[in-house]
């Protein structure tokens, strides 16, 4: 380690994030900055325009409520006490789909790309899903997001479908690619 800079991310869960109101408020502000900056740069996170701080606060409030109900997992990655990434999954609401969950977002600050943050967040969320008894963890990604698709495959996800030209960003169209990690097959 040089100059006191941490090389490994610290991955916190929702309970660690929300145990103190001060860090929780900073988490929302930092998460908003990361998500808005990524969307502004064209990242595939589900928004066409950068989300407002209120949108991010509402989303995170929904996820934290779901975590408290046992229906989600939220993880945050920190390097040197600075939020550099976040991700979450939500259990499906439909009664017939309750054994399963969808990995809805993994977002890593552009300044931390290439540092293994996305891998660490995704691996932690996979472990959380296993621990919660999730049977199948799904996700979808934009077809041009090759780094994310490679990451998911390397962590055991398999493609189970694709909608050609389904994602619309202005005049551009991208495939929507569906992946799954079936814990039932892993014993």
C-alpha positions as a printed Julia matrix, in Angstrom:
187×3 Matrix{Float64}:
   0.0     0.0     0.0
   1.37    3.42   -0.9
   0.48    6.91    0.31
  -2.27    5.55    2.58
  -4.61    4.73   -0.32
  -6.77    1.63    0.06
  -6.53   -0.76   -2.86
  -9.42   -3.05   -1.92
 -12.99   -1.78   -1.77
 -14.96   -1.98    1.45
 -18.4    -3.43    0.65
 -21.19   -2.47    3.07
 -24.71   -3.85    3.25
 -27.92   -1.85    3.75
 -27.96   -2.25    7.5
 -24.44   -0.84    7.78
 -25.41    2.04    5.48
 -28.56    3.01    7.35
 -27.44    2.5    10.94
 -26.52    6.18   11.29
 -28.55    9.04    9.7
 -25.44   11.14    8.88
 -23.75    8.55    6.63
 -27.16    7.64    5.19
 -27.69   11.23    3.99
 -24.17   11.31    2.52
 -24.9     7.96    0.84
 -27.92    9.4    -0.99
 -25.93   12.47   -2.1
 -22.98   10.36   -3.29
 -25.23    7.79   -4.98
 -27.01   10.6    -6.82
 -23.7    12.04   -8.01
 -22.49    8.66   -9.28
 -25.76    7.74  -11.02
 -26.27   11.18  -12.59
 -22.65   11.34  -13.82
 -22.84    7.85  -15.31
 -26.14    8.53  -17.09
 -24.78   11.87  -18.36
 -21.9     9.88  -19.91
 -24.29    7.45  -21.62
 -24.26    4.57  -19.11
 -26.98    1.95  -19.39
 -28.74    2.38  -16.04
 -32.36    2.76  -17.11
 -32.5     6.54  -17.38
 -32.21    8.61  -20.56
 -31.61   11.86  -18.61
 -29.67   12.0   -15.33
 -31.98   11.27  -12.39
 -32.74   14.03   -9.89
 -31.57   13.78   -6.29
 -35.21   13.2    -5.27
 -35.59   10.32   -7.75
 -32.47    8.66   -6.37
 -33.58    9.23   -2.76
 -37.01    7.73   -3.54
 -35.43    4.73   -5.3
 -33.0     4.07   -2.45
 -35.79    4.5     0.11
 -37.81    1.86   -1.75
 -34.84   -0.51   -1.85
 -34.04   -0.03    1.85
 -37.7    -0.71    2.75
 -37.56   -3.88    0.66
 -34.31   -4.9     2.43
 -36.02   -4.42    5.8
 -38.88   -6.64    4.61
 -36.44   -9.36    3.48
 -37.19   -8.71   -0.19
 -33.94   -7.1    -1.36
 -30.23   -6.63   -0.85
 -28.33   -3.37   -1.22
 -24.57   -3.07   -1.31
 -22.27   -0.06   -1.45
 -18.56    0.02   -2.27
 -16.17    2.48   -0.67
 -12.55    3.29   -1.41
 -10.86    5.48    1.2
 -14.25    6.31    2.79
 -15.64    7.54   -0.55
 -18.64    5.89   -2.19
 -17.54    4.51   -5.56
 -20.29    2.05   -6.36
 -23.64    0.58   -5.45
 -25.93   -2.21   -6.5
 -29.08   -3.99   -5.45
 -31.48   -6.79   -6.21
 -35.21   -6.95   -5.5
 -37.33  -10.03   -5.0
 -40.07  -10.33   -7.64
 -43.43   -9.08   -6.32
 -45.68  -11.48   -8.25
 -46.62  -14.35   -5.88
 -45.63  -17.04   -8.38
 -42.2   -15.42   -8.81
 -41.39  -14.8    -5.1
 -38.6   -17.41   -4.93
 -36.65  -15.32   -7.46
 -35.02  -11.87   -7.58
 -33.78   -9.41  -10.19
 -30.38   -7.72   -9.98
 -31.59   -4.28  -10.98
 -28.57   -1.99  -10.81
 -24.83   -2.12  -10.51
 -23.23    1.31  -10.82
 -19.54    2.15  -10.41
 -18.14    5.67  -10.42
 -16.14    6.28  -13.61
 -13.05    7.19  -11.56
 -13.06    3.68  -10.07
 -13.61    1.65  -13.27
 -11.15   -1.18  -13.73
 -10.57   -1.6    -9.97
 -12.78   -4.67   -9.47
 -15.58   -2.7    -7.81
 -18.33   -4.04  -10.08
 -17.09   -7.6    -9.53
 -16.96   -7.14   -5.73
 -20.46   -5.61   -5.62
 -21.96   -8.28   -7.86
 -20.27  -11.1    -5.93
 -21.59   -9.7    -2.63
 -25.11   -9.43   -4.07
 -24.89  -13.0    -5.39
 -23.86  -14.17   -1.9
 -26.77  -12.2    -0.4
 -29.19  -13.85   -2.85
 -27.91  -17.33   -1.96
 -28.2   -16.55    1.75
 -31.77  -15.25    1.25
 -32.76  -18.52   -0.44
 -33.27  -16.98   -3.86
 -33.62  -19.73   -6.45
 -32.92  -17.77   -9.64
 -31.25  -14.36   -9.81
 -31.98  -12.58  -13.09
 -30.79   -9.37  -14.68
 -31.02   -7.55  -17.95
 -28.42   -5.38  -19.6
 -28.11   -3.26  -22.69
 -26.54   -5.27  -25.49
 -23.68   -2.82  -26.07
 -22.56   -2.99  -22.42
 -19.87   -5.56  -23.23
 -17.85   -5.09  -20.02
 -20.91   -5.76  -17.85
 -21.99   -8.74  -19.97
 -18.49  -10.22  -19.67
 -18.52   -9.67  -15.89
 -21.88  -11.39  -15.48
 -20.8   -14.39  -17.57
 -17.57  -14.67  -15.56
 -19.64  -14.85  -12.36
 -21.76  -17.73  -13.67
 -24.72  -15.96  -15.28
 -26.01  -17.4   -18.55
 -27.94  -15.63  -21.28
 -31.52  -16.85  -21.6
 -32.94  -14.34  -24.05
 -32.55  -11.2   -26.08
 -34.95   -8.57  -27.41
 -33.35   -7.01  -30.53
 -33.49   -3.22  -30.71
 -35.7    -3.04  -27.59
 -33.86   -0.3   -25.63
 -34.49    3.18  -27.04
 -32.1     6.03  -26.28
 -33.21    8.84  -28.55
 -32.86    7.52  -32.07
 -30.44    4.74  -31.06
 -31.69    1.21  -30.4
 -29.94   -1.53  -28.44
 -30.67   -5.15  -27.67
 -31.97   -5.97  -24.2
 -30.08   -9.05  -23.0
 -31.43  -11.3   -20.24
 -29.16  -13.27  -17.89
 -29.84  -15.68  -15.07
 -27.95  -17.4   -12.3
 -29.81  -20.55  -11.26
 -28.83  -21.49   -7.7
 -30.98  -24.64   -7.93
 -28.45  -26.11  -10.37
 -25.55  -25.3    -8.06
 -26.77  -27.57   -5.3
